[in-house]
Coordinates of C-alpha atoms (C1' of nucleotides) in Angstrom, one line a residue:
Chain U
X200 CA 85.3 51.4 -43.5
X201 CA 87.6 49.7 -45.6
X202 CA 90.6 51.5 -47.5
X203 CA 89.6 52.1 -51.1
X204 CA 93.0 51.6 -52.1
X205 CA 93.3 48.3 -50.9
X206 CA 90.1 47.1 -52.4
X207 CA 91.2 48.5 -55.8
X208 CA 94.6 46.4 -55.3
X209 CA 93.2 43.0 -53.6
X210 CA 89.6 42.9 -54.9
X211 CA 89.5 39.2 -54.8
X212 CA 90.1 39.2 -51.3
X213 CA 87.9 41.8 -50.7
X214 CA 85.1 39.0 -52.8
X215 CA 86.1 36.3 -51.1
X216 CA 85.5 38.0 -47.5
X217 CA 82.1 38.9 -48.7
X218 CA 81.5 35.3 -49.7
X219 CA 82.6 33.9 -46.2
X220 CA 80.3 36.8 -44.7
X221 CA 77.9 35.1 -46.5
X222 CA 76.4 38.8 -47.6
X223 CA 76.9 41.3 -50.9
X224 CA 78.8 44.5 -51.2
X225 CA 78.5 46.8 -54.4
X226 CA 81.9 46.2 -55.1
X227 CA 81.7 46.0 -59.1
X228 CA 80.2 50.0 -58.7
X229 CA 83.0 50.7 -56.3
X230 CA 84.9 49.8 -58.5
X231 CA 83.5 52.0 -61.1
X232 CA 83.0 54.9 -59.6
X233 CA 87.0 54.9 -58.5
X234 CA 87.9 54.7 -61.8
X235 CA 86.0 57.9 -63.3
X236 CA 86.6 59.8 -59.8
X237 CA 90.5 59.5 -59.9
X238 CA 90.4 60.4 -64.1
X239 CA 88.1 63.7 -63.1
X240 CA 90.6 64.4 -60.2
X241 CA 93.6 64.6 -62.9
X242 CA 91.7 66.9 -65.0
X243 CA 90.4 68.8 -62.1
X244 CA 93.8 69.4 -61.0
X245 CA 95.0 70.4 -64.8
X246 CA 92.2 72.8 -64.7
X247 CA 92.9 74.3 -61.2
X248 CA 96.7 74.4 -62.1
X249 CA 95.6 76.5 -65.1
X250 CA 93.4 78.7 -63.1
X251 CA 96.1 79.6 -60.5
X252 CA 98.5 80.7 -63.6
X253 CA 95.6 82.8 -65.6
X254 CA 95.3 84.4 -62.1
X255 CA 98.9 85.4 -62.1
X256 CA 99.0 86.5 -66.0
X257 CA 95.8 88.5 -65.4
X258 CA 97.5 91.5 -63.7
X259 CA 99.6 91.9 -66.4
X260 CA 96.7 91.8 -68.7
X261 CA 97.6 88.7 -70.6
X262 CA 94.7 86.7 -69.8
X263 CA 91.0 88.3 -70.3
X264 CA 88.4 88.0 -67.5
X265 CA 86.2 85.7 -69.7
X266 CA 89.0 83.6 -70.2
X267 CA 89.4 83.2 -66.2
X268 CA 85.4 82.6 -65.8
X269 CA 85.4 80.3 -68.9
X270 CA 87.6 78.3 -66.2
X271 CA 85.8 78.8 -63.3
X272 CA 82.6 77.1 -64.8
X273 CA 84.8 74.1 -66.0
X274 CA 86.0 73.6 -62.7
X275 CA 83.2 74.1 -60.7
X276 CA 81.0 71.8 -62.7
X277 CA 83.8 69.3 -62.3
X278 CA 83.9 69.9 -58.3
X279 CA 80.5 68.9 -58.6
X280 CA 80.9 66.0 -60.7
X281 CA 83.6 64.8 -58.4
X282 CA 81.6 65.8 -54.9
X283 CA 78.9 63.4 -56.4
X284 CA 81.0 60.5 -56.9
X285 CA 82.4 61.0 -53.1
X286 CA 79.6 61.2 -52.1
X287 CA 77.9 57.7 -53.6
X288 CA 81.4 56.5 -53.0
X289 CA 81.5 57.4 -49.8
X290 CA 77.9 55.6 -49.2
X291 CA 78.9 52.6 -51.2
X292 CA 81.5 51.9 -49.1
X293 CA 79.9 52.3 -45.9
X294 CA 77.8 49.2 -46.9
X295 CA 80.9 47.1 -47.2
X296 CA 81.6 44.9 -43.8
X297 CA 85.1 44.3 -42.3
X298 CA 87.5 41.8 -43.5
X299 CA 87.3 38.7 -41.1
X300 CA 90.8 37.9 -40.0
X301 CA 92.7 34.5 -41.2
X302 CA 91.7 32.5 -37.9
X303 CA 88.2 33.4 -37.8
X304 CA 86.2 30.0 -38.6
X305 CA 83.9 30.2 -42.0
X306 CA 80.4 30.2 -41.7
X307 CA 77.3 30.8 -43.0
X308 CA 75.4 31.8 -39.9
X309 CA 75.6 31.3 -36.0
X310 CA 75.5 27.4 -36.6
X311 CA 79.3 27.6 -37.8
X312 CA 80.2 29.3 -34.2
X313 CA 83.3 27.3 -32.3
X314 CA 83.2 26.7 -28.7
X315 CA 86.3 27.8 -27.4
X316 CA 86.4 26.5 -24.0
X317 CA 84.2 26.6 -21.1
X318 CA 84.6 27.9 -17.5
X319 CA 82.6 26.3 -14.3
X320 CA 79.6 23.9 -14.1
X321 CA 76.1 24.4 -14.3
X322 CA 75.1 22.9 -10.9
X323 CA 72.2 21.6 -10.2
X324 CA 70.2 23.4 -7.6
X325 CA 68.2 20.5 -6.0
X326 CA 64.7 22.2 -6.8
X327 CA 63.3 23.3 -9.6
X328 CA 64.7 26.9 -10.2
X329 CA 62.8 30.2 -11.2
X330 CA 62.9 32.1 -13.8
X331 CA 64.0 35.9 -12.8
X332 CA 61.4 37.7 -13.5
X333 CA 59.2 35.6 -10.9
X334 CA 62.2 35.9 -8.7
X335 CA 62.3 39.6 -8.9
X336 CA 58.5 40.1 -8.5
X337 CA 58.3 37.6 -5.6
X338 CA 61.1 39.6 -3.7
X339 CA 59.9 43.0 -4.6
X340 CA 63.1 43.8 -6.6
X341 CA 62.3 44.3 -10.3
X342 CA 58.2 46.0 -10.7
X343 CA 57.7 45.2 -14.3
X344 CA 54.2 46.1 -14.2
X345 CA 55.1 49.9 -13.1
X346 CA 57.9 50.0 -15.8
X347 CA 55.3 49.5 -18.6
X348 CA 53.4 51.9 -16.6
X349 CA 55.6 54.7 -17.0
X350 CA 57.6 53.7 -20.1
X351 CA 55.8 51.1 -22.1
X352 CA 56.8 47.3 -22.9
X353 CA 60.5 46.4 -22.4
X354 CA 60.7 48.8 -19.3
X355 CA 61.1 48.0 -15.7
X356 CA 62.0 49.5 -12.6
X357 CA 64.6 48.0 -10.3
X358 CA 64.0 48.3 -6.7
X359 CA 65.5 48.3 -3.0
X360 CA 67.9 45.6 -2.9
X361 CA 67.6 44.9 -7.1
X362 CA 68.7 48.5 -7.8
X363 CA 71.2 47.9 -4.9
X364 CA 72.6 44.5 -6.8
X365 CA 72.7 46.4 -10.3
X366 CA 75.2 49.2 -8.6
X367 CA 77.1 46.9 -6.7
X368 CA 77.8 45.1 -10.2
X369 CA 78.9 48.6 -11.9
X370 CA 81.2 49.1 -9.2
X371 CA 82.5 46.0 -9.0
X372 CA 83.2 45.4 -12.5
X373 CA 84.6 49.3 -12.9
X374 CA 86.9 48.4 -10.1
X375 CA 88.1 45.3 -11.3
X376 CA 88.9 46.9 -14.6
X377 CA 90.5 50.1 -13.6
X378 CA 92.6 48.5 -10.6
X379 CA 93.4 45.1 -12.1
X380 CA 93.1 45.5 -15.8
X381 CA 94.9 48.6 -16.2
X382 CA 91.8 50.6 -17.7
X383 CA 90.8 54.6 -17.3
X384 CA 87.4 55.1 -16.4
X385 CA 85.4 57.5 -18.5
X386 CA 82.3 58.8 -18.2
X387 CA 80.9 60.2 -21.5
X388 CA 77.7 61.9 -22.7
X389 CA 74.5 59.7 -22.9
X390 CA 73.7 61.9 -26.2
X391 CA 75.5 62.8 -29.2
X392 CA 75.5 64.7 -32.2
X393 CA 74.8 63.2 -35.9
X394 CA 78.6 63.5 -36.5
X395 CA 79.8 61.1 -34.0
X396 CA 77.7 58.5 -34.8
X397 CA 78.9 59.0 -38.0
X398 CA 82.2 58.4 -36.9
X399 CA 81.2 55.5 -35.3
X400 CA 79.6 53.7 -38.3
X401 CA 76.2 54.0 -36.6
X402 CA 74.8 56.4 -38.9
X403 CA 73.5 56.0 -41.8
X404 CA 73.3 52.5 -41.8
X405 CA 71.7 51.6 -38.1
X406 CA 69.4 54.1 -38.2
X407 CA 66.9 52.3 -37.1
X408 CA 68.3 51.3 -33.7
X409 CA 68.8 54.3 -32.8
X410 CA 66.6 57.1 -30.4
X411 CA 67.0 60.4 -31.5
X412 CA 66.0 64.1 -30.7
X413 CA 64.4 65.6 -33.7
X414 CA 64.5 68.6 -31.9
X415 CA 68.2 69.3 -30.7
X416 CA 69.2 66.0 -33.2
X417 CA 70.6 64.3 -30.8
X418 CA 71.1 60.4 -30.7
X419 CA 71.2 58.1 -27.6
X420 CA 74.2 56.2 -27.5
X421 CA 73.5 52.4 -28.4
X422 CA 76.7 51.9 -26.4
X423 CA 79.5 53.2 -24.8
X424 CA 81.7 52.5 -27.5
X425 CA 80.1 55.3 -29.6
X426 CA 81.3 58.3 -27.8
X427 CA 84.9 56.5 -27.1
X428 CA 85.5 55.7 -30.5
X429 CA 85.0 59.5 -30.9
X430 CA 87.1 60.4 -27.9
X431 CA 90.0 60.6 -30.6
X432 CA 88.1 61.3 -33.8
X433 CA 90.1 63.8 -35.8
X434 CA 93.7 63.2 -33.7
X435 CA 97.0 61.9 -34.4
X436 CA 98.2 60.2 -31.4
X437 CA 102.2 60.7 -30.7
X438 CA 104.4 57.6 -30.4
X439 CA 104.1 55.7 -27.4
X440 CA 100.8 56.7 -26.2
X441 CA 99.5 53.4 -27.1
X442 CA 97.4 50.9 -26.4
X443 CA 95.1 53.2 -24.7
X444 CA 92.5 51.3 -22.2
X445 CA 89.3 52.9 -20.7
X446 CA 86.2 51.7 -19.6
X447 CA 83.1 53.3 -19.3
X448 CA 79.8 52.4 -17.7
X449 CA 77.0 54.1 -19.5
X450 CA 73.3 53.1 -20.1
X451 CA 72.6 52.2 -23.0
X452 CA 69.5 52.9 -25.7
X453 CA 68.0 50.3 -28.6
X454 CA 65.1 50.7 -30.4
X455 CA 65.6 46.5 -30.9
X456 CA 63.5 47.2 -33.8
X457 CA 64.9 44.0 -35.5
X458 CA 63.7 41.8 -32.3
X459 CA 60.4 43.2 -32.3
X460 CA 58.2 40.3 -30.3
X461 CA 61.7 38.7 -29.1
X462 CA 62.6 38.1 -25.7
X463 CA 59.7 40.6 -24.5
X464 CA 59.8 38.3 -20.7
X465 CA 62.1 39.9 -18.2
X466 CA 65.1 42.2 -18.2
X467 CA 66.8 40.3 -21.0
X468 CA 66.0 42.6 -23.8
X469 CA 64.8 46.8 -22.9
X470 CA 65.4 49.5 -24.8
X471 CA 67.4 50.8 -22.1
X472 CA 70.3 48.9 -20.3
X473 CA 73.2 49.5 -18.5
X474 CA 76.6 48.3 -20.0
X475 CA 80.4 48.5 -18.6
X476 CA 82.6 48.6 -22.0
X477 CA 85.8 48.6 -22.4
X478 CA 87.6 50.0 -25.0
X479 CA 91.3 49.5 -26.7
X480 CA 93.5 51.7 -28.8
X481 CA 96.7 50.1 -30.3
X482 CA 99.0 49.8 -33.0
X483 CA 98.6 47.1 -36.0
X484 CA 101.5 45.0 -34.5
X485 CA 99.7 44.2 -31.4
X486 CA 95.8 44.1 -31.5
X487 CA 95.4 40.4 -31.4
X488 CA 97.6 40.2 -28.4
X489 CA 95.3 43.1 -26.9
X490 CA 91.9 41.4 -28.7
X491 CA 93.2 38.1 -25.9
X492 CA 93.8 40.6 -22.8
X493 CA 90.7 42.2 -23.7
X494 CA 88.9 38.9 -23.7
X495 CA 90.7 37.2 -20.3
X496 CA 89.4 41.0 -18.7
X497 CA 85.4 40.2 -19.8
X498 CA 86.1 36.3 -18.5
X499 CA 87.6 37.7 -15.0
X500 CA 84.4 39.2 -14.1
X501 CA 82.6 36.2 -14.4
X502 CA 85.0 34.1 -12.5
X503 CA 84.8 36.3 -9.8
X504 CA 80.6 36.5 -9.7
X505 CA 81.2 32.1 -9.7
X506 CA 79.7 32.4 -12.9
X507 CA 79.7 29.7 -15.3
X508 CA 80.2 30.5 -19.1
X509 CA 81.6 29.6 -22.5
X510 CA 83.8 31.5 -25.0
X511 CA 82.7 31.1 -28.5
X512 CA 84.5 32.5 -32.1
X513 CA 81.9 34.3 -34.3
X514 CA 82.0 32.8 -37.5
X515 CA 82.7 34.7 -40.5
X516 CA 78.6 35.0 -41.6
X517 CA 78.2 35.5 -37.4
X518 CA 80.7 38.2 -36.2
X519 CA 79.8 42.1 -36.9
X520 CA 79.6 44.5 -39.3
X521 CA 83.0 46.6 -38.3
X522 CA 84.7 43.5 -36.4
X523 CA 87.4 41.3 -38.0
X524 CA 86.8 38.6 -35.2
X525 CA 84.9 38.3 -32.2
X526 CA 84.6 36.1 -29.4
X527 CA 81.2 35.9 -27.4
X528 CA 80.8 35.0 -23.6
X529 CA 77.3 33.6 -22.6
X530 CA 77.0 32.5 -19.1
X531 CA 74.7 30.1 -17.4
X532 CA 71.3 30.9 -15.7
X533 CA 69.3 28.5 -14.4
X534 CA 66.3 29.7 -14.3
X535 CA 65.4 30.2 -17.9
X536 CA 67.6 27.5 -18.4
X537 CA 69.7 29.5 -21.0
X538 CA 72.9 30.9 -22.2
X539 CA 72.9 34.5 -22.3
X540 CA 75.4 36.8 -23.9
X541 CA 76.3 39.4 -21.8
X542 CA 79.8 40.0 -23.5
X543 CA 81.2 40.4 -27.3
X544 CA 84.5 41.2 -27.7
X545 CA 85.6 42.3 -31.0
X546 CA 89.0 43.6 -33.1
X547 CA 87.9 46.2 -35.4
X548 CA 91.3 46.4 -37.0
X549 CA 91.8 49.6 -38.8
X550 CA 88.2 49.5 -39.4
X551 CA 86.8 52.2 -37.0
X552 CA 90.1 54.1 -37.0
X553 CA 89.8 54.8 -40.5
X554 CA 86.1 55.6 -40.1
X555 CA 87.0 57.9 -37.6
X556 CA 90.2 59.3 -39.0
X557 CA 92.0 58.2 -35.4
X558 CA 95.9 58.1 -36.4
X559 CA 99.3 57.2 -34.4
X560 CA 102.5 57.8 -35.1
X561 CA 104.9 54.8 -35.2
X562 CA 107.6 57.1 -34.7
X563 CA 108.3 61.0 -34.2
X564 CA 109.0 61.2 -37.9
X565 CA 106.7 58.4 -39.1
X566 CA 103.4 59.0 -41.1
X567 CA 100.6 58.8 -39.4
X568 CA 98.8 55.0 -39.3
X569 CA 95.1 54.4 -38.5
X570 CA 94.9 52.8 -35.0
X571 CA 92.9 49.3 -34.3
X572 CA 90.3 49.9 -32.0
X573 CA 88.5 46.9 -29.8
X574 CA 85.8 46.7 -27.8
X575 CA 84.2 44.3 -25.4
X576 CA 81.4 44.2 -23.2
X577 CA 82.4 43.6 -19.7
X578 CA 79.6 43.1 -18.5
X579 CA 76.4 44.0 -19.8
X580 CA 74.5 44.5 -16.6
X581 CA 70.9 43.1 -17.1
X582 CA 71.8 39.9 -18.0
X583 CA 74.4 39.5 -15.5
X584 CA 72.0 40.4 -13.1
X585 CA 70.0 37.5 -14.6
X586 CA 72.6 34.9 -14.2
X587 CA 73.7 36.4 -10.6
X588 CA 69.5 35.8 -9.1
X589 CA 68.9 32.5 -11.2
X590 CA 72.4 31.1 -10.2
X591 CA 72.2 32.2 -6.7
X592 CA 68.4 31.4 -5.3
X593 CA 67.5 29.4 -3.2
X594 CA 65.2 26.6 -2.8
X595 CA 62.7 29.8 -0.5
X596 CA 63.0 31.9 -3.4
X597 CA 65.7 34.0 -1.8
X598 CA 68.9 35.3 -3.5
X599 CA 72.4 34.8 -2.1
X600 CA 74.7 37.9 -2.8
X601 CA 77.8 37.0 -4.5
X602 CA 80.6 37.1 -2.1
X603 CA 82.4 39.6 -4.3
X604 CA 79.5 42.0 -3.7
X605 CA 78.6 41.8 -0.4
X606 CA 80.1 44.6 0.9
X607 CA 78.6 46.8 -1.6
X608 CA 75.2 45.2 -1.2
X609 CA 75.4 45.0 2.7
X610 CA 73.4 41.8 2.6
X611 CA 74.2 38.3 2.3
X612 CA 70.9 37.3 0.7
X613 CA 68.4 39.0 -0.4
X614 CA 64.9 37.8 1.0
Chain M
rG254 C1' 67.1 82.8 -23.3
rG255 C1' 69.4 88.1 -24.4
rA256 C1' 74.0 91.0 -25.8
rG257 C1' 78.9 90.9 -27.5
rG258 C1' 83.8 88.7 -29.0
rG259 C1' 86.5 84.8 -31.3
rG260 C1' 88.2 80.0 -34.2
rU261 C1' 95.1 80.5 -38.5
rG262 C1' 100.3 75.0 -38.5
rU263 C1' 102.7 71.0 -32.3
rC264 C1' 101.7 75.7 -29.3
rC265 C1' 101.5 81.2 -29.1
rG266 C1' 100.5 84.7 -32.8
rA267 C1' 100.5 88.3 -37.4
rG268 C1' 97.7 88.6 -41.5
rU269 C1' 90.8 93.0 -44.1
rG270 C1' 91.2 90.7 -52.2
rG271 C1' 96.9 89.3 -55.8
rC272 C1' 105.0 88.1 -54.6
rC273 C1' 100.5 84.1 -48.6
rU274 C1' 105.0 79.7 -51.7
rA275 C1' 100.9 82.0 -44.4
rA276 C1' 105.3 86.8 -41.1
rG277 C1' 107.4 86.4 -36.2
rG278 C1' 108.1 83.7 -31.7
rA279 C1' 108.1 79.2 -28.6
rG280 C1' 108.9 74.1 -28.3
rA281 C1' 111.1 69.7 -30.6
rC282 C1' 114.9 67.5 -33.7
rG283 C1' 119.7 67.8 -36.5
rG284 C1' 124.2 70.6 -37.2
rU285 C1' 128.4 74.3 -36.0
rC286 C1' 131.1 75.9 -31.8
rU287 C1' 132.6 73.4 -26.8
rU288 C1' 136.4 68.7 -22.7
rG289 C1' 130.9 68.3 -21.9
rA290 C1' 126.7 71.3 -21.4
rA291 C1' 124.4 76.2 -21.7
rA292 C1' 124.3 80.4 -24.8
rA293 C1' 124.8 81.9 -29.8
rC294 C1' 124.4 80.7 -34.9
rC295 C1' 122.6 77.6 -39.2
rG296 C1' 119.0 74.2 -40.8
rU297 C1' 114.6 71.0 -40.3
rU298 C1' 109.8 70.8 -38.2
rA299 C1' 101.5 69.6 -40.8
rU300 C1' 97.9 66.4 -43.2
rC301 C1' 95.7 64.4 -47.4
rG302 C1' 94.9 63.1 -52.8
rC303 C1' 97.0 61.6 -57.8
rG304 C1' 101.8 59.8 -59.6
rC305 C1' 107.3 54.9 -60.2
rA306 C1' 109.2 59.6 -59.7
rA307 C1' 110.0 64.7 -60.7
rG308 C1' 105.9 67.1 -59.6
rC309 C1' 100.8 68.8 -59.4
rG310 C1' 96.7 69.8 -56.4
rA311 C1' 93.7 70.4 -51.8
rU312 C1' 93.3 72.1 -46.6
rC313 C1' 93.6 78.9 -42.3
rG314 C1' 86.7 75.3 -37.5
rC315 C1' 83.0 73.1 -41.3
rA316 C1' 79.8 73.8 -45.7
rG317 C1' 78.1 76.9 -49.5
rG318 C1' 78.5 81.7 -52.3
rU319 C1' 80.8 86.3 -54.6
rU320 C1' 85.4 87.2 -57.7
rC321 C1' 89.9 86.6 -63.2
rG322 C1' 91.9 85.6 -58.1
rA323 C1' 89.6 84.3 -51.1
rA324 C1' 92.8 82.9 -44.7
rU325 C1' 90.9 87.9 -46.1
rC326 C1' 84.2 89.7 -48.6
rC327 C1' 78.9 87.4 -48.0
rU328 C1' 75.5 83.4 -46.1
rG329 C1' 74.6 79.2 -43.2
rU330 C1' 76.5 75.9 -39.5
rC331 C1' 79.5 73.8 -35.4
rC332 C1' 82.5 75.0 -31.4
rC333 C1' 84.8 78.3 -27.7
rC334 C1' 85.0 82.8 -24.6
rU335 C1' 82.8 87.3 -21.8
rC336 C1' 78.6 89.7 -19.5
rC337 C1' 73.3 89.4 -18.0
rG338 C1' 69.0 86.2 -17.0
rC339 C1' 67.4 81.3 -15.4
rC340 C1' 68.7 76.8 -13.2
rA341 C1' 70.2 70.8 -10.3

RNA sequence: GGAGGGGUGUCCGAGUGGCCUAAGGAGACGGUCUUGAAAACCGUUAUCGCGCAAGCGAUCGCAGGUUCGAAUCCUGUCCCCUCCGCCA
């Protein structure tokens, strides 16, 4: 959520971020409805003022009782007044996206993307690679047929040595980040109530990615980065505290109602996946330095798994609703003979924060600011797991276990 | 699932309709005293909105309601605690 006040002082920015977006905001009604709320807030505030007196004067009789309800309807017919603007307010400017930062490139779509730089070769194997899903099936390590059994289309079950591989990779990539990176793991509820996706920006907008529990109304977390964000929701965070780093593995639930038909084949698209996240919480001065950490963390785990990938800047029309810039990793797999995303790491500025009224103080006697919160995949697990059995098979249709996972695995190939 | 108790400021905690402008204590910070420290004493110590400011207003878990007036009464809701039952 953007800061009303700045839009009201810098509302050609504000139109010219849209613009690059290449999307719309109601920002003329914004605009609007500011204008009366702040005039009824003066008046309220007269009227209250006047109440609080007539309270006083009324013990000594000065004041009648009709006088002092006369007020009382004024005012509460203003209240509501007032909590109806909020409220439309408050909708409106849930609708309006992020602020791309300055170095973000413009474009209108995913066309105006800018390769970064690349890591590693795609080697050729010497035979004609498969595709995963007939490596998995071959092997006995992915049972798509039973998945849709049980769960419907976009399920599967992982099996022996395929379960095996997806753990290893949590592990591996939990490790990394909490011994090398400088991350505390967290693990946090699966579910949540309607308030913290609210904090998170999921509701009422993204409704329609969501699962939910009429019942209990609960909602599945799309991501990890849901409950995190809300780790701090409501807190003012003393001086020094920050950046705060944790990582959190978590599955992860999509309704993908958008890709409906999409990318059906394989584990590349379910409606439940597993994802390791990380998560930052910082001051203004130093996000972007933390946005590049965050980044260089997601690319270490794919160095380490020999992985070959590319880093590429969302576009202004690209990157996300809450970010202010994102930069993608999509690795190699041979077998579909594709680039897959399997990270997105993003600086939400002051975005989320605000959203989520998440505050630090600069210094013990400073006001409160509204932290920047980032967020990166690292990794998601399916398509990692993709990459890992296209990029490692061989010509028999076996797998080779990355070296880094071997001792987890306790196999050397899988066959 | 049943029965009961409770949410007050950074923390503890008083407060059952009007000087609550929220007592008192702790902690923290500043000052006095001291060679320095401790102790003692004095002071400061929330967030948000509108405003250049003075100031005005809001907030006692949250949301409604009653009343001239609500931390206080009523309703709903969320959360916490105790006991019983059930349970991986």
């Amino acid at each position: 959520m953007l800061d009303l006040k700045f839009i009201r002082e810098n509302i050609d920015v504000v139109r010219q971020a849209m613009s690059n977006r290449n999307t719309e905001a109601p920002l003329d009604a914004i605009l609007q409805l500011d204008g009366e709320r702040r005039q009824k807030i003066i008046e309220l505030e007269d009227l209250r003022h006047s109440r609080k007196e007539a309270a006083k004067e009324r013990k000594t009789d000065k004041v009648s009782a009709e006088e002092g309800r006369d007020l009382r309807t004024m005012i509460k017919s203003l209240e509501d007044e007032v909590r109806n603007i909020d409220l439309q307010l408050g909708e409106l400017l849930l609708q309006v996206p992020n602020i791309p930062h300055s170095s973000v490139p413009v474009g209108k779509d995913e066309s105006g993307n800018v390769r970064l730089r690349s890591w590693g070769e795609p080697k050729p194997l010497g035979f004609q690679p498969k595709p995963h899903w007939e490596l998995g099936e071959t092997l006995g390590i992915i049972d798509f047929d039973r998945g849709v059994k049980i769960s419907g289309s976009r399920f599967y079950v992982l099996k022996g040595l395929g379960a095996r591989l997806q753990r290893a990779l949590i592990a591996f990539m939990l490790d990394i980040h909490t011994k090398e990176h400088g991350y505390t793991e967290v693990y946090p509820p699966y579910m949540v109530k309607k308030e913290t996706m609210i904090g998170s920006g999921n509701l009422p907008k993204f409704a329609d990615n969501l699962y939910h529990d009429a019942e209990e109304d609960f909602w599945f977390v799309p991501t990890a980065e849901v409950p995190i964000t809300n780790l701090h929701r409501d807190e003012i965070i003393p001086g020094g505290y920050l950046p705060i780093n944790y990582v959190a593995y978590t599955a992860c639930f999509r309704r993908e109602k958008m890709s409906a038909g999409k990318d059906t084949r394989g584990l590349k698209r379910g409606h439940q996946f597993d994802k390791v996240e990380m998560y930052k919480l910082t001051t203004a001065e130093s996000s972007y330095e933390e946005l590049e950490k965050l980044q260089l963390n997601a690319e270490d785990v794919c160095r380490h798994l020999d992985l070959p990938y590319r880093v590429v800047s969302l576009c202004t029309g690209d990157i996300g609703f809450q970010s202010a810039k994102t930069y993608d990793i999509e690795v190699w797999a041979a077998g579909c003979g594709e680039w897959l995303e399997v990270s997105s790491c993003s600086n939400c500025e002051d975005f989320q924060g605000r959203r989520a009224n998440i505050r630090y103080r600069p210094a013990p006697d400073a006001k409160p600011q509204f932290v920047h919160t980032l967020n990166g995949s690292g990794l998601a697990l399916p398509r990692v797991m993709i990459a890992v059995m296209e990029n490692y098979q061989q010509a028999d249709g076996s797998i080779r276990v990355p070296e880094v996972l071997q001792d987890f695995v306790r196999a050397k190939v899988i066959r």
